[in-house]
GROMACS .gro file of C-alpha atoms in nm:
model
  323
    1MET     CA    1   2.373   0.152   0.759
    2LYS     CA    2   2.112   0.410   0.889
    3LYS     CA    3   1.938   0.718   0.676
    4TYR     CA    4   2.223   1.028   0.622
    5LEU     CA    5   1.982   1.304   0.752
    6VAL     CA    6   1.614   1.225   0.996
    7ILE     CA    7   1.345   1.277   0.816
    8ILE     CA    8   0.998   1.435   0.966
    9LEU     CA    9   0.653   1.398   0.908
   10LEU     CA   10   0.404   1.510   1.153
   11THR     CA   11   0.032   1.591   1.016
   12THR     CA   12  -0.328   1.595   1.016
   13PHE     CA   13  -0.367   1.467   0.567
   14MET     CA   14  -0.611   1.776   0.427
   15ASN     CA   15  -0.773   1.684   0.084
   16VAL     CA   16  -0.769   2.025  -0.047
   17THR     CA   17  -0.666   2.095  -0.430
   18TYR     CA   18  -0.486   2.352  -0.429
   19GLY     CA   19  -0.354   2.551  -0.723
   20GLN     CA   20   0.066   2.629  -0.782
   21LYS     CA   21   0.057   2.987  -0.643
   22GLU     CA   22   0.177   3.003  -0.333
   23LYS     CA   23  -0.036   3.139  -0.096
   24VAL     CA   24  -0.046   3.439   0.151
   25ALA     CA   25  -0.099   3.278   0.473
   26ASN     CA   26   0.188   3.060   0.326
   27LYS     CA   27   0.482   3.289   0.266
   28VAL     CA   28   0.411   3.443   0.577
   29VAL     CA   29   0.465   3.122   0.815
   30ALA     CA   30   0.745   2.984   0.570
   31ASP     CA   31   0.953   3.340   0.566
   32SER     CA   32   0.889   3.267   0.993
   33PHE     CA   33   1.007   2.999   1.036
   34GLU     CA   34   1.334   3.051   0.787
   35MET     CA   35   1.374   3.341   1.017
   36ASN     CA   36   1.335   3.186   1.388
   37PHE     CA   37   1.554   2.871   1.247
   38ASN     CA   38   1.826   3.046   1.113
   39SER     CA   39   1.879   3.271   1.449
   40GLU     CA   40   1.875   2.950   1.624
   41ASN     CA   41   1.486   3.074   1.799
   42TYR     CA   42   1.363   2.745   1.805
   43ASP     CA   43   1.049   2.810   2.105
   44ALA     CA   44   0.922   3.073   1.842
   45ILE     CA   45   0.845   2.772   1.598
   46PHE     CA   46   0.715   2.535   1.881
   47LEU     CA   47   0.459   2.835   1.950
   48SER     CA   48   0.378   2.850   1.575
   49PHE     CA   49   0.319   2.509   1.591
   50SER     CA   50  -0.142   2.406   1.572
   51LYS     CA   51  -0.236   2.194   1.912
   52GLU     CA   52  -0.230   1.861   1.798
   53MET     CA   53   0.140   1.914   1.614
   54LYS     CA   54   0.278   2.085   2.029
   55SER     CA   55   0.104   1.700   2.106
   56ALA     CA   56   0.324   1.499   1.941
   57LEU     CA   57   0.632   1.714   1.932
   58PRO     CA   58   0.696   1.815   2.227
   59LEU     CA   59   0.869   2.095   2.317
   60GLU     CA   60   1.212   1.922   2.319
   61LYS     CA   61   1.155   1.705   2.038
   62THR     CA   62   1.085   2.011   1.851
   63LYS     CA   63   1.454   2.130   1.952
   64GLU     CA   64   1.619   1.885   2.001
   65PHE     CA   65   1.509   1.761   1.613
   66LEU     CA   66   1.638   2.165   1.473
   67GLU     CA   67   1.909   2.171   1.647
   68GLU     CA   68   2.055   1.805   1.471
   69LEU     CA   69   1.904   1.962   1.172
   70LYS     CA   70   2.090   2.303   1.260
   71THR     CA   71   2.411   2.117   1.301
   72GLU     CA   72   2.422   1.883   1.010
   73VAL     CA   73   2.331   2.180   0.757
   74GLY     CA   74   2.350   2.464   0.840
   75LYS     CA   75   2.183   2.795   0.805
   76ILE     CA   76   1.909   2.865   0.544
   77THR     CA   77   2.131   3.035   0.224
   78LYS     CA   78   1.807   3.088  -0.087
   79ARG     CA   79   1.431   2.948  -0.015
   80GLN     CA   80   1.182   2.889  -0.336
   81PHE     CA   81   0.834   2.787  -0.357
   82ILE     CA   82   0.804   2.535  -0.566
   83LYS     CA   83   0.468   2.331  -0.556
   84TYR     CA   84   0.117   2.197  -0.355
   85GLU     CA   85   0.153   1.846  -0.265
   86GLN     CA   86  -0.158   1.770  -0.026
   87SER     CA   87  -0.176   2.014   0.248
   88TYR     CA   88   0.186   2.142   0.191
   89ALA     CA   89   0.383   2.411   0.012
   90SER     CA   90   0.642   2.214  -0.061
   91TYR     CA   91   1.031   2.454  -0.090
   92LYS     CA   92   1.286   2.444  -0.268
   93THR     CA   93   1.569   2.488   0.025
   94ASN     CA   94   1.935   2.544   0.005
   95PHE     CA   95   2.166   2.482   0.314
   96GLU     CA   96   2.512   2.574   0.381
   97ARG     CA   97   2.587   2.245   0.331
   98GLY     CA   98   2.258   2.081   0.133
   99LEU     CA   99   1.979   2.051  -0.040
  100PHE     CA  100   1.695   2.007   0.115
  101ALA     CA  101   1.281   1.992   0.062
  102ILE     CA  102   1.107   2.200   0.304
  103ASN     CA  103   0.724   2.105   0.411
  104ILE     CA  104   0.531   2.279   0.524
  105SER     CA  105   0.147   2.225   0.573
  106ILE     CA  106  -0.112   2.532   0.785
  107ASP     CA  107  -0.369   2.522   0.906
  108GLU     CA  108  -0.712   2.682   0.940
  109ASN     CA  109  -0.513   2.920   1.183
  110SER     CA  110  -0.189   2.990   1.015
  111ASN     CA  111  -0.054   2.712   1.250
  112ILE     CA  112   0.195   2.453   1.130
  113ASN     CA  113   0.004   2.147   1.121
  114GLY     CA  114   0.230   1.985   0.942
  115LEU     CA  115   0.666   1.955   0.861
  116PHE     CA  116   0.885   1.756   0.595
  117VAL     CA  117   1.222   1.813   0.614
  118LYS     CA  118   1.380   1.598   0.279
  119PRO     CA  119   1.650   1.526   0.056
  120TYR     CA  120   1.561   1.789  -0.290
  121LYS     CA  121   1.544   1.564  -0.616
  122GLU     CA  122   1.518   1.786  -0.922
  123SER     CA  123   1.258   1.564  -1.188
  124ASN     CA  124   1.502   1.496  -1.441
  125LEU     CA  125   1.749   1.247  -1.202
  126PRO     CA  126   1.758   0.932  -1.462
  127LYS     CA  127   1.554   0.693  -1.328
  128ILE     CA  128   1.649   0.321  -1.329
  129GLU     CA  129   1.456   0.032  -1.256
  130ARG     CA  130   1.730  -0.241  -1.186
  131ASN     CA  131   2.156  -0.297  -1.334
  132SER     CA  132   2.208  -0.316  -1.686
  133THR     CA  133   2.563  -0.340  -1.586
  134LYS     CA  134   2.641  -0.764  -1.556
  135LEU     CA  135   2.784  -0.744  -1.144
  136ILE     CA  136   2.983  -1.069  -1.038
  137LEU     CA  137   2.951  -1.050  -0.655
  138PRO     CA  138   3.225  -0.773  -0.440
  139PHE     CA  139   3.428  -1.037  -0.299
  140LYS     CA  140   3.569  -1.411  -0.290
  141ASP     CA  141   3.487  -1.699  -0.136
  142GLU     CA  142   3.114  -1.682   0.027
  143TRP     CA  143   2.964  -1.461   0.276
  144THR     CA  144   2.651  -1.426   0.431
  145ILE     CA  145   2.316  -1.144   0.334
  146THR     CA  146   2.219  -1.018   0.625
  147TRP     CA  147   2.056  -0.733   0.496
  148GLY     CA  148   1.874  -0.766   0.146
  149GLY     CA  149   1.540  -0.808   0.017
  150ASP     CA  150   1.176  -0.590  -0.078
  151THR     CA  151   0.970  -0.580   0.284
  152LYS     CA  152   1.131  -0.488   0.598
  153GLU     CA  153   1.154  -0.740   0.815
  154LEU     CA  154   1.450  -0.897   0.559
  155ASN     CA  155   1.606  -0.516   0.389
  156TYR     CA  156   1.599  -0.195   0.702
  157HIS     CA  157   1.727  -0.023   0.432
  158ILE     CA  158   1.450  -0.017   0.236
  159GLU     CA  159   1.272   0.315   0.438
  160SER     CA  160   1.578   0.506   0.254
  161GLU     CA  161   1.567   0.612  -0.128
  162ALA     CA  162   1.915   0.583  -0.253
  163GLN     CA  163   1.967   0.241  -0.016
  164LYS     CA  164   1.635   0.078  -0.033
  165ASN     CA  165   1.769  -0.223  -0.242
  166ALA     CA  166   2.097  -0.216  -0.042
  167PHE     CA  167   2.266  -0.559   0.106
  168ASP     CA  168   2.505  -0.607   0.467
  169ILE     CA  169   2.676  -0.849   0.397
  170VAL     CA  170   2.924  -1.064   0.629
  171ILE     CA  171   3.094  -1.334   0.663
  172THR     CA  172   2.907  -1.636   0.897
  173ASP     CA  173   3.098  -2.029   0.994
  174ASN     CA  174   2.859  -2.316   1.065
  175ASN     CA  175   2.690  -2.231   1.365
  176ASP     CA  176   2.549  -1.882   1.179
  177LYS     CA  177   2.818  -1.674   1.405
  178SER     CA  178   3.038  -1.417   1.262
  179PHE     CA  179   3.295  -1.451   1.463
  180LYS     CA  180   3.547  -1.663   1.618
  181THR     CA  181   3.547  -1.628   2.038
  182ASP     CA  182   3.383  -1.370   2.208
  183GLY     CA  183   3.372  -1.027   1.887
  184LYS     CA  184   3.471  -0.780   2.127
  185SER     CA  185   3.787  -0.709   1.855
  186ASN     CA  186   3.793  -0.651   1.529
  187VAL     CA  187   4.098  -0.917   1.411
  188ASP     CA  188   3.801  -1.265   1.607
  189TYR     CA  189   3.568  -1.146   1.377
  190TYR     CA  190   3.601  -1.334   0.971
  191ALA     CA  191   3.484  -1.028   0.729
  192PHE     CA  192   3.752  -0.793   0.854
  193GLY     CA  193   3.988  -0.771   0.693
  194LYS     CA  194   3.877  -1.005   0.402
  195GLU     CA  195   3.949  -0.828   0.023
  196LEU     CA  196   3.687  -0.636  -0.211
  197ILE     CA  197   3.688  -0.658  -0.506
  198ALA     CA  198   3.542  -0.498  -0.843
  199PRO     CA  199   3.220  -0.672  -0.950
  200CYS     CA  200   3.234  -0.460  -1.293
  201ASN     CA  201   3.461  -0.236  -1.521
  202GLY     CA  202   3.392   0.096  -1.428
  203GLU     CA  203   3.546   0.442  -1.355
  204ILE     CA  204   3.598   0.510  -0.968
  205VAL     CA  205   3.425   0.835  -0.874
  206SER     CA  206   3.449   0.970  -0.469
  207VAL     CA  207   3.707   0.743  -0.222
  208VAL     CA  208   3.661   0.792   0.189
  209ASP     CA  209   3.969   0.661   0.359
  210GLY     CA  210   4.112   0.791   0.719
  211VAL     CA  211   3.830   0.696   0.809
  212LYS     CA  212   3.912   0.481   1.241
  213ASP     CA  213   3.757   0.157   1.277
  214ASN     CA  214   3.530   0.174   1.601
  215ILE     CA  215   3.570  -0.154   1.865
  216PRO     CA  216   3.292  -0.362   1.815
  217GLY     CA  217   2.911  -0.299   1.876
  218ILE     CA  218   3.042   0.119   1.850
  219SER     CA  219   2.937   0.248   1.605
  220ASN     CA  220   3.050   0.636   1.471
  221PRO     CA  221   2.742   0.812   1.341
  222ILE     CA  222   2.937   1.153   1.196
  223TYR     CA  223   3.030   0.990   0.859
  224ILE     CA  224   2.794   0.685   0.835
  225PRO     CA  225   2.931   0.549   0.593
  226GLY     CA  226   3.303   0.545   0.670
  227ASN     CA  227   3.574   0.460   0.414
  228THR     CA  228   3.419   0.464   0.139
  229VAL     CA  229   3.429   0.347  -0.331
  230ILE     CA  230   3.188   0.470  -0.514
  231ILE     CA  231   3.238   0.319  -0.885
  232LYS     CA  232   3.073   0.477  -1.160
  233THR     CA  233   2.979   0.189  -1.474
  234GLU     CA  234   2.967   0.223  -1.835
  235ASN     CA  235   2.552   0.255  -1.797
  236ASN     CA  236   2.578   0.538  -1.540
  237GLU     CA  237   2.491   0.330  -1.248
  238TYR     CA  238   2.650   0.349  -0.914
  239LEU     CA  239   2.772   0.174  -0.760
  240PHE     CA  240   2.803   0.260  -0.349
  241PHE     CA  241   3.079   0.052  -0.119
  242ALA     CA  242   3.094   0.140   0.276
  243HIS     CA  243   3.243   0.013   0.617
  244PHE     CA  244   3.625  -0.005   0.416
  245LYS     CA  245   3.895  -0.109   0.630
  246GLN     CA  246   4.079   0.225   0.729
  247HIS     CA  247   4.377   0.329   0.529
  248SER     CA  248   4.318  -0.029   0.323
  249ILE     CA  249   4.117   0.159   0.014
  250ALA     CA  250   4.298   0.013  -0.298
  251VAL     CA  251   4.171   0.302  -0.598
  252LYS     CA  252   4.205   0.673  -0.640
  253GLU     CA  253   3.908   0.864  -0.791
  254GLY     CA  254   3.929   0.855  -1.162
  255GLN     CA  255   4.142   0.574  -1.193
  256LYS     CA  256   3.922   0.341  -1.424
  257ILE     CA  257   3.886  -0.040  -1.303
  258LYS     CA  258   3.874  -0.318  -1.428
  259GLN     CA  259   3.585  -0.678  -1.343
  260GLY     CA  260   3.789  -0.806  -1.019
  261GLU     CA  261   4.052  -0.552  -0.942
  262LEU     CA  262   4.092  -0.499  -0.578
  263LEU     CA  263   3.921  -0.210  -0.370
  264GLY     CA  264   4.036  -0.289  -0.041
  265LEU     CA  265   3.962  -0.477   0.267
  266CYS     CA  266   3.596  -0.496   0.481
  267GLY     CA  267   3.613  -0.326   0.788
  268ASN     CA  268   3.417  -0.155   1.027
  269SER     CA  269   3.429   0.154   0.958
  270GLY     CA  270   3.078   0.447   1.017
  271ASN     CA  271   2.787   0.352   1.164
  272SER     CA  272   2.900   0.060   1.196
  273SER     CA  273   2.876  -0.212   1.460
  274GLU     CA  274   3.084  -0.513   1.334
  275PRO     CA  275   3.270  -0.550   1.036
  276HIS     CA  276   3.079  -0.572   0.684
  277LEU     CA  277   3.059  -0.444   0.379
  278HIS     CA  278   2.706  -0.257   0.274
  279PHE     CA  279   2.718  -0.297  -0.088
  280HIS     CA  280   2.397  -0.142  -0.311
  281ILE     CA  281   2.354   0.048  -0.590
  282GLN     CA  282   2.251   0.377  -0.699
  283ASN     CA  283   2.088   0.633  -0.985
  284VAL     CA  284   2.287   0.945  -0.880
  285GLU     CA  285   2.678   0.991  -0.702
  286ASP     CA  286   2.509   1.231  -0.510
  287MET     CA  287   2.314   1.005  -0.232
  288ASN     CA  288   2.088   1.277  -0.080
  289LEU     CA  289   1.974   1.313  -0.404
  290ALA     CA  290   1.975   0.909  -0.452
  291THR     CA  291   1.785   0.669  -0.559
  292GLY     CA  292   1.882   0.303  -0.490
  293VAL     CA  293   1.858   0.067  -0.814
  294LYS     CA  294   1.770  -0.308  -0.701
  295CYS     CA  295   2.058  -0.537  -0.804
  296TYR     CA  296   2.077  -0.819  -0.993
  297PHE     CA  297   2.397  -1.058  -1.004
  298GLU     CA  298   2.498  -1.207  -1.344
  299LYS     CA  299   2.526  -1.609  -1.195
  300ILE     CA  300   2.591  -1.713  -0.823
  301GLN     CA  301   2.569  -1.972  -0.644
  302VAL     CA  302   2.337  -1.946  -0.349
  303ASN     CA  303   2.331  -2.175  -0.083
  304GLY     CA  304   2.529  -2.370  -0.260
  305GLN     CA  305   2.328  -2.397  -0.607
  306THR     CA  306   2.351  -2.179  -0.927
  307LYS     CA  307   2.101  -1.898  -0.976
  308THR     CA  308   2.148  -1.688  -1.286
  309ASP     CA  309   2.010  -1.266  -1.267
  310TYR     CA  310   1.951  -1.268  -0.913
  311SER     CA  311   1.888  -1.077  -0.617
  312PRO     CA  312   1.977  -1.292  -0.262
  313ILE     CA  313   1.845  -1.224   0.051
  314LYS     CA  314   1.896  -1.198   0.416
  315LYS     CA  315   2.003  -1.520   0.527
  316GLU     CA  316   2.087  -1.645   0.189
  317LYS     CA  317   2.488  -1.753   0.174
  318ILE     CA  318   2.609  -1.567  -0.132
  319SER     CA  319   2.956  -1.673  -0.325
  320ASN     CA  320   3.054  -1.644  -0.707
  321VAL     CA  321   3.019  -1.945  -0.911
  322ARG     CA  322   3.416  -2.115  -1.015
  323LYS     CA  323   3.544  -2.054  -1.326
   0.00000   0.00000   0.00000
């Protein structure tokens, strides 16, 4: 599962320490950026770039990024200067459909030489390094980790703050294939329609259903997680499950759930190229604000061996220990 929002970072850093009061030059540039963004005058924003910035981000790419951002989050409705981060003036920015940080760096000629847009995070959000709730795996039988671990080679999710400890999980056969014949239909995949269960007791705090399952190989970037369930544990950890089969979710928001109870069926909805489970833990419910939490399972089988308090990695075959 990929990022919710495109992030752009093109800059030449300057080793300058600023006070925490907005400078006039930064205010003028930020005001102009907001006005031109809201009026879709993207040419004017490009003209405000430094020479290096224009070279790194040509006009067409500038327009593409800004148009995508506008489509995703709407107009800027409120903006507040927060602080300086290296050469950047950082602004807490309310858009019509979300809260983000806009960081703008300018050179000595008041030209923009750095632009960084990311979800805004309050400093008082809880910090959770790893789960303290005891978890079983959220499925029956043996599944295979396709993405999982702490490096980019093992897990492309690490580039996303909320998903950095995520797993993508499928079912494979003895030949490490995830489908039976040609893989052209969802029902050909071993994981499609398999039951997904609650790893622990908790409360269902979010449910999204009704998103159509994709044809394998064709993703849906409009609603990236597809059909989704989020469980809040008693330790205020948020377990995030994505890509359920359409209309298969068996729980409702506000429902109390017990470990092992049915959540729904594995599907291929959202930004998914084949039927699989995306699972991760985050520190708050809102993925745009969340930080990923390292996930450990209490006792599982890993490639046939029993592991306790273990976080599996790419290519490992995992299952719950049979009682």
